[in-house]
Coordinates of C-alpha atoms in Angstrom, one line a residue:
Chain X
X1 CA 35.2 -20.6 32.4
X2 CA 32.3 -22.4 32.6
X3 CA 32.5 -26.0 31.9
X4 CA 30.2 -27.1 29.8
X5 CA 28.1 -30.5 28.4
X6 CA 27.1 -30.1 25.3
X7 CA 28.9 -32.4 23.6
X8 CA 27.9 -36.7 23.4
X9 CA 31.8 -37.0 22.1
X10 CA 32.9 -35.9 26.3
X11 CA 29.0 -38.1 27.9
X12 CA 30.5 -41.6 25.7
X13 CA 34.1 -40.9 26.6
X14 CA 32.6 -41.9 30.1
X15 CA 29.5 -44.0 29.9
X16 CA 30.9 -46.6 27.8
X17 CA 34.8 -46.2 29.1
X18 CA 34.1 -45.1 32.5
X19 CA 31.1 -45.9 36.1
X20 CA 30.3 -49.0 38.2
X21 CA 30.5 -52.3 36.1
X22 CA 30.4 -56.4 38.1
X23 CA 32.6 -58.1 36.6
X24 CA 31.5 -61.3 38.8
X25 CA 29.7 -64.0 36.5
X26 CA 26.6 -62.0 36.9
X27 CA 25.9 -60.0 34.4
X28 CA 26.2 -59.8 30.2
X29 CA 30.2 -59.5 28.9
X30 CA 30.2 -56.6 27.4
X31 CA 34.1 -56.5 26.9
X32 CA 34.9 -58.2 23.2
X33 CA 30.9 -56.9 21.2
X34 CA 31.6 -54.1 18.8
X35 CA 28.8 -52.1 20.3
X36 CA 29.9 -48.9 18.4
X37 CA 29.8 -48.1 14.3
X38 CA 33.6 -46.2 12.7
X39 CA 32.4 -43.2 13.7
X40 CA 31.9 -43.0 17.1
X41 CA 34.8 -44.9 18.1
X42 CA 37.6 -42.4 15.4
X43 CA 35.9 -39.8 17.7
X44 CA 36.6 -41.6 21.2
X45 CA 40.4 -42.0 19.0
X46 CA 40.3 -38.9 19.4
X47 CA 41.4 -36.2 16.4
X48 CA 38.6 -36.4 14.5
X49 CA 36.2 -35.2 17.1
X50 CA 37.8 -31.7 17.6
X51 CA 37.4 -31.6 13.9
X52 CA 33.9 -32.7 13.8
X53 CA 33.5 -30.4 16.4
X54 CA 34.8 -26.9 15.6
X55 CA 37.2 -27.2 18.7
X56 CA 40.7 -26.1 16.8
X57 CA 39.7 -23.6 13.8
X58 CA 40.1 -20.5 15.8
X59 CA 42.7 -22.0 16.9
X60 CA 44.0 -23.1 13.9
X61 CA 43.5 -19.8 12.8
X62 CA 45.1 -17.8 14.8
X63 CA 48.3 -19.8 14.3
X64 CA 48.2 -19.7 10.7
X65 CA 48.1 -16.4 11.1
X66 CA 51.3 -15.7 13.3
X67 CA 52.9 -18.8 10.9
X68 CA 51.8 -15.6 7.6
X69 CA 53.3 -12.8 10.0
X70 CA 56.4 -14.9 10.5
X71 CA 57.0 -15.7 6.9
X72 CA 56.3 -11.9 6.4
X73 CA 58.5 -10.7 8.0
Chain J
X1 CA 16.9 -55.4 21.6
X2 CA 13.3 -55.6 23.4
X3 CA 12.3 -58.6 22.0
X4 CA 12.7 -61.7 23.0
X5 CA 12.3 -62.6 26.9
X6 CA 12.4 -59.6 29.3
X7 CA 14.0 -61.2 32.1
X8 CA 17.1 -60.0 32.8
X9 CA 18.2 -56.1 34.0
X10 CA 19.7 -53.1 33.2
X11 CA 21.2 -51.2 35.6
X12 CA 21.5 -47.3 35.9
X13 CA 23.3 -46.5 38.7
X14 CA 22.4 -47.2 42.3
X15 CA 20.9 -44.8 45.0
X16 CA 20.3 -44.4 48.8
X17 CA 16.7 -45.7 48.8
X18 CA 15.1 -48.5 50.9
X19 CA 11.8 -48.9 49.1
X20 CA 10.7 -50.3 45.8
X21 CA 9.6 -47.0 42.9
X22 CA 9.0 -46.8 39.8
X23 CA 9.9 -43.8 38.1
X24 CA 8.2 -40.5 35.8
X25 CA 11.1 -41.0 33.9
X26 CA 11.0 -44.0 30.0
X27 CA 14.0 -45.6 30.3
X28 CA 16.5 -46.5 27.0
X29 CA 13.9 -47.9 24.3
X30 CA 11.0 -46.3 26.5
X31 CA 11.0 -48.6 28.9
X32 CA 9.9 -48.1 32.6
X33 CA 13.1 -47.7 35.4
X34 CA 12.0 -49.3 39.0
X35 CA 14.4 -49.4 41.9
X36 CA 15.7 -52.4 43.7
X37 CA 16.5 -52.1 46.4
X38 CA 18.6 -53.9 49.3
X39 CA 17.7 -51.4 53.1
X40 CA 18.6 -48.7 52.6
X41 CA 20.6 -48.5 48.8
X42 CA 18.7 -49.2 45.3
X43 CA 19.4 -50.6 42.1
X44 CA 17.4 -47.8 39.4
X45 CA 17.1 -50.6 37.0
X46 CA 14.4 -51.5 33.5
X47 CA 13.9 -54.8 32.6
X48 CA 15.1 -56.1 29.0
X49 CA 16.5 -59.2 27.4
X50 CA 19.7 -61.1 28.0
X51 CA 21.6 -59.4 25.0
X52 CA 23.4 -56.3 25.6
X53 CA 22.9 -53.7 23.5
X54 CA 24.4 -53.0 20.6
X55 CA 24.5 -51.3 17.3
X56 CA 26.8 -49.9 13.9
X57 CA 24.4 -47.0 13.8
X58 CA 25.8 -44.3 15.1
X59 CA 22.9 -42.4 15.8
X60 CA 21.3 -45.7 17.6
X61 CA 24.1 -45.9 20.0
X62 CA 24.0 -41.9 20.6
X63 CA 20.0 -42.4 21.8
X64 CA 20.9 -45.2 23.6
X65 CA 23.3 -43.7 26.0
X66 CA 21.7 -40.1 26.6
X67 CA 18.6 -41.8 27.7
X68 CA 21.4 -43.4 30.0
X69 CA 22.2 -40.7 31.0
X70 CA 19.5 -38.3 31.1
X71 CA 18.3 -41.6 33.6
X72 CA 21.2 -40.2 35.4
X73 CA 20.2 -36.5 35.6
X74 CA 16.3 -37.3 37.0
X75 CA 18.4 -39.6 40.0
X76 CA 20.2 -36.5 40.4
X77 CA 18.0 -34.4 40.4
X78 CA 16.0 -36.4 43.0
X79 CA 18.8 -37.4 45.1
X80 CA 21.5 -36.1 44.6
X81 CA 24.0 -38.2 44.5
X82 CA 24.7 -41.9 43.3
X83 CA 26.8 -43.8 41.9
X84 CA 26.4 -44.6 38.1
X85 CA 26.8 -47.7 36.2
X86 CA 28.5 -48.4 32.3
X87 CA 26.5 -48.2 29.4
X88 CA 25.7 -51.5 29.3
X89 CA 25.9 -52.9 32.4
X90 CA 23.2 -56.3 33.0
X91 CA 22.0 -58.9 35.5
X92 CA 20.6 -61.4 33.7
X93 CA 18.9 -64.6 36.0
X94 CA 20.0 -67.9 36.8
X95 CA 19.1 -71.3 37.0
X96 CA 18.2 -70.7 40.7
X97 CA 17.0 -66.7 40.6
X98 CA 15.9 -64.3 39.0
X99 CA 17.1 -61.1 37.7
X100 CA 16.4 -59.2 40.7
X101 CA 17.0 -61.7 43.6
X102 CA 20.4 -61.4 41.8
X103 CA 20.6 -57.6 41.9
X104 CA 18.8 -57.9 45.5
X105 CA 22.0 -61.0 46.5
X106 CA 24.2 -58.3 45.1
X107 CA 23.9 -55.5 46.6
X108 CA 23.6 -57.6 49.8
X109 CA 26.8 -58.7 49.0
X110 CA 28.4 -56.0 48.1
X111 CA 26.5 -53.4 50.9
X112 CA 28.8 -51.9 52.4
X113 CA 31.2 -50.2 50.2
X114 CA 27.9 -49.2 48.5
X115 CA 27.4 -47.1 51.2
X116 CA 30.6 -46.4 51.8
X117 CA 30.6 -45.0 48.6
X118 CA 28.0 -42.9 49.1
X119 CA 28.7 -41.1 51.7
X120 CA 32.9 -40.7 50.4
X121 CA 30.6 -39.4 47.4
X122 CA 27.9 -37.1 48.7
X123 CA 28.5 -33.2 46.7
X124 CA 29.9 -34.3 45.0
X125 CA 30.0 -34.0 40.8
X126 CA 32.9 -35.3 38.9
X127 CA 34.3 -33.1 36.1
X128 CA 36.6 -34.0 32.9
X129 CA 39.1 -31.5 31.7
X130 CA 41.7 -31.8 28.3
X131 CA 44.8 -29.9 27.9
X132 CA 45.2 -29.5 24.3
X133 CA 48.4 -27.3 23.3
X134 CA 49.5 -26.3 19.4
X135 CA 53.3 -28.0 18.7
X136 CA 54.2 -25.0 16.7
X137 CA 53.2 -22.2 18.9
X138 CA 55.1 -24.3 22.0
X139 CA 57.8 -24.8 20.1
X140 CA 58.6 -21.1 19.4
X141 CA 58.0 -20.6 22.8
X142 CA 61.2 -23.4 23.6
X143 CA 62.7 -21.6 20.7
X144 CA 63.1 -18.1 22.4
X145 CA 63.4 -19.9 25.6
X146 CA 66.6 -21.7 24.7
X147 CA 70.2 -20.1 23.5
X148 CA 70.9 -23.7 22.6
X149 CA 68.2 -24.0 20.1
X150 CA 69.1 -21.2 18.9
X151 CA 72.5 -21.4 18.4
X152 CA 72.3 -24.1 16.7
X153 CA 70.6 -22.3 14.5
X154 CA 72.7 -19.3 13.9
X155 CA 74.8 -21.8 13.5
X156 CA 73.1 -24.3 10.5
X157 CA 72.6 -20.2 8.7
X158 CA 76.3 -19.9 8.1
X159 CA 77.8 -24.2 7.3
X160 CA 77.6 -25.7 3.9
X161 CA 74.4 -27.4 2.8
X162 CA 75.8 -31.4 3.4
X163 CA 77.1 -29.9 6.9
X164 CA 73.6 -28.2 7.7
X165 CA 71.9 -31.2 6.2
X166 CA 73.4 -33.3 9.0
X167 CA 73.3 -30.5 12.2
X168 CA 69.5 -30.0 10.8
X169 CA 69.6 -33.7 12.4
X170 CA 70.8 -33.4 16.0
X171 CA 68.7 -29.7 15.4
X172 CA 65.5 -31.7 14.8
X173 CA 66.2 -34.6 18.3
X174 CA 67.4 -31.9 20.7
X175 CA 64.1 -30.0 19.6
X176 CA 62.3 -33.0 21.0
X177 CA 63.9 -33.5 23.7
X178 CA 63.7 -29.8 25.2
X179 CA 59.7 -30.2 23.8
X180 CA 59.2 -32.8 25.6
X181 CA 61.3 -31.6 29.1
X182 CA 58.7 -28.7 28.3
X183 CA 56.1 -30.6 28.3
X184 CA 56.7 -32.2 31.2
X185 CA 57.1 -29.1 33.2
X186 CA 54.5 -27.5 32.6
X187 CA 52.1 -30.8 32.7
X188 CA 53.4 -31.0 36.8
X189 CA 52.9 -27.0 36.4
X190 CA 49.4 -27.6 36.2
X191 CA 48.6 -31.0 38.2
X192 CA 50.2 -29.5 41.2
X193 CA 47.3 -26.3 40.0
X194 CA 44.7 -28.2 39.5
X195 CA 44.8 -31.3 42.3
X196 CA 45.0 -27.5 45.4
X197 CA 41.9 -27.1 44.5
X198 CA 40.1 -30.0 43.3
X199 CA 38.6 -33.1 46.5
X200 CA 40.1 -36.1 44.1
X201 CA 42.2 -35.6 40.3
X202 CA 42.2 -38.5 38.1
X203 CA 45.3 -38.7 35.4
X204 CA 44.9 -40.9 31.8
X205 CA 48.3 -41.0 31.1
X206 CA 47.9 -40.3 27.5
X207 CA 50.5 -37.9 26.2
X208 CA 50.6 -38.0 22.3
X209 CA 53.5 -35.9 20.5
X210 CA 53.3 -36.7 16.9
X211 CA 49.5 -35.0 16.5
X212 CA 48.5 -32.7 15.4
X213 CA 46.3 -30.9 18.2
X214 CA 48.1 -33.3 20.9
X215 CA 46.8 -33.4 24.1
X216 CA 48.7 -32.7 27.5
X217 CA 47.1 -34.2 30.0
X218 CA 43.3 -35.4 30.2
X219 CA 42.0 -35.7 34.0
X220 CA 38.8 -36.4 36.0
X221 CA 38.3 -34.2 39.1
X222 CA 35.8 -34.9 41.6
X223 CA 34.7 -32.0 43.4
X224 CA 32.3 -29.8 46.0
X225 CA 29.7 -29.0 43.1
X226 CA 29.5 -24.9 44.5
X227 CA 33.8 -25.1 43.9
X228 CA 33.4 -25.2 40.3
X229 CA 34.5 -22.1 40.5
X230 CA 37.5 -22.0 41.5
X231 CA 38.2 -24.9 39.0
X232 CA 37.1 -22.5 36.7
X233 CA 39.7 -19.8 37.4
X234 CA 41.7 -21.8 37.1
X235 CA 41.4 -23.3 33.9
X236 CA 40.8 -19.8 32.4
X237 CA 44.0 -18.6 33.0
X238 CA 46.0 -21.5 31.8
X239 CA 43.3 -21.5 28.6
X240 CA 44.7 -17.7 27.5
X241 CA 48.1 -19.2 27.0
X242 CA 48.1 -18.6 23.5
X243 CA 49.5 -22.3 23.3
X244 CA 46.8 -24.5 25.4
X245 CA 42.9 -24.7 24.2
X246 CA 41.2 -25.6 27.9
X247 CA 38.1 -28.4 27.4
X248 CA 36.2 -28.0 30.7
X249 CA 33.1 -30.6 30.9
X250 CA 30.7 -31.3 33.4
X251 CA 29.3 -31.3 35.7
X252 CA 28.9 -35.9 35.4
X253 CA 27.8 -38.1 37.7
X254 CA 31.5 -39.9 39.5
X255 CA 32.0 -41.9 36.7
X256 CA 35.6 -41.7 37.5
X257 CA 35.3 -41.9 41.2
X258 CA 32.9 -44.6 42.0
X259 CA 34.5 -48.1 42.5
X260 CA 32.9 -50.2 45.0
X261 CA 37.0 -52.1 46.5
X262 CA 38.2 -53.5 43.1
X263 CA 34.7 -55.1 42.0
X264 CA 35.1 -52.0 39.5
X265 CA 36.3 -54.5 36.8
X266 CA 38.8 -51.8 35.0

């Protein structure tokens, strides 16, 4: 499979959480500042992202199909 | 954000560069992006106010973050390698020194680790891997494989409802235990397969079993970008199993691997 770079969420996950930061007095502290709004925080938390981006739609449909076949069988 | 004094410096990252340059690409909020060199390494920066960039508007934050990444992309095109900064890494001036002097001094103080990191990460890129599992499909496989679970299910069917209730609780505990063992074993298997084809791997400890669509593994992998296909093949095989769904992203600058000898703050 080929890697993707389309989703902003993957970038946010790295750029807000990782990368070189300086813990010296040289920089302005950013740790405690509520930098982003609620929607984005939820998105970063995980599940909402997947639902928003439709990642699970196909899989969920397939899974439901398996489940209903089982019930019928 | 752009109002007030512009005495601080926002750093996008560090590149191998020995001269002061102004880059064509615009930075966050249309700012002028330029390098501040120290020996043969340079911080790529723009002038900003002394408050970090913050907003409750997601679209505004997204715009800034995208711009930060755009600048990094341009730098990677030109230099090949860089140490990326986290969003909002801002140097400020002190009573005695300008922000630029502070940046230079910081680069001078950390020259060896910055230079070593640039060498170590040369030619390598970061890729993200997230493996999700489908709980119901996993449970089906476990039930098929585990005679213990199947036997208890059969026994319950033959029981009176009172007795069955107690056993159903036992069954649910057994299922949880089997799922946890199954996850451990598959996780180790995948981690070993992936580790074989990458230079370095970092796993985030976040397995959650209670979500509807839980994550089994979340990894950051460092590898030569020409090895991307090999990792892609390993992930394809995992993704082909219906109970797993793999998210493969990149290439990214080495956000998870740029570590200036403990100054990384993580």
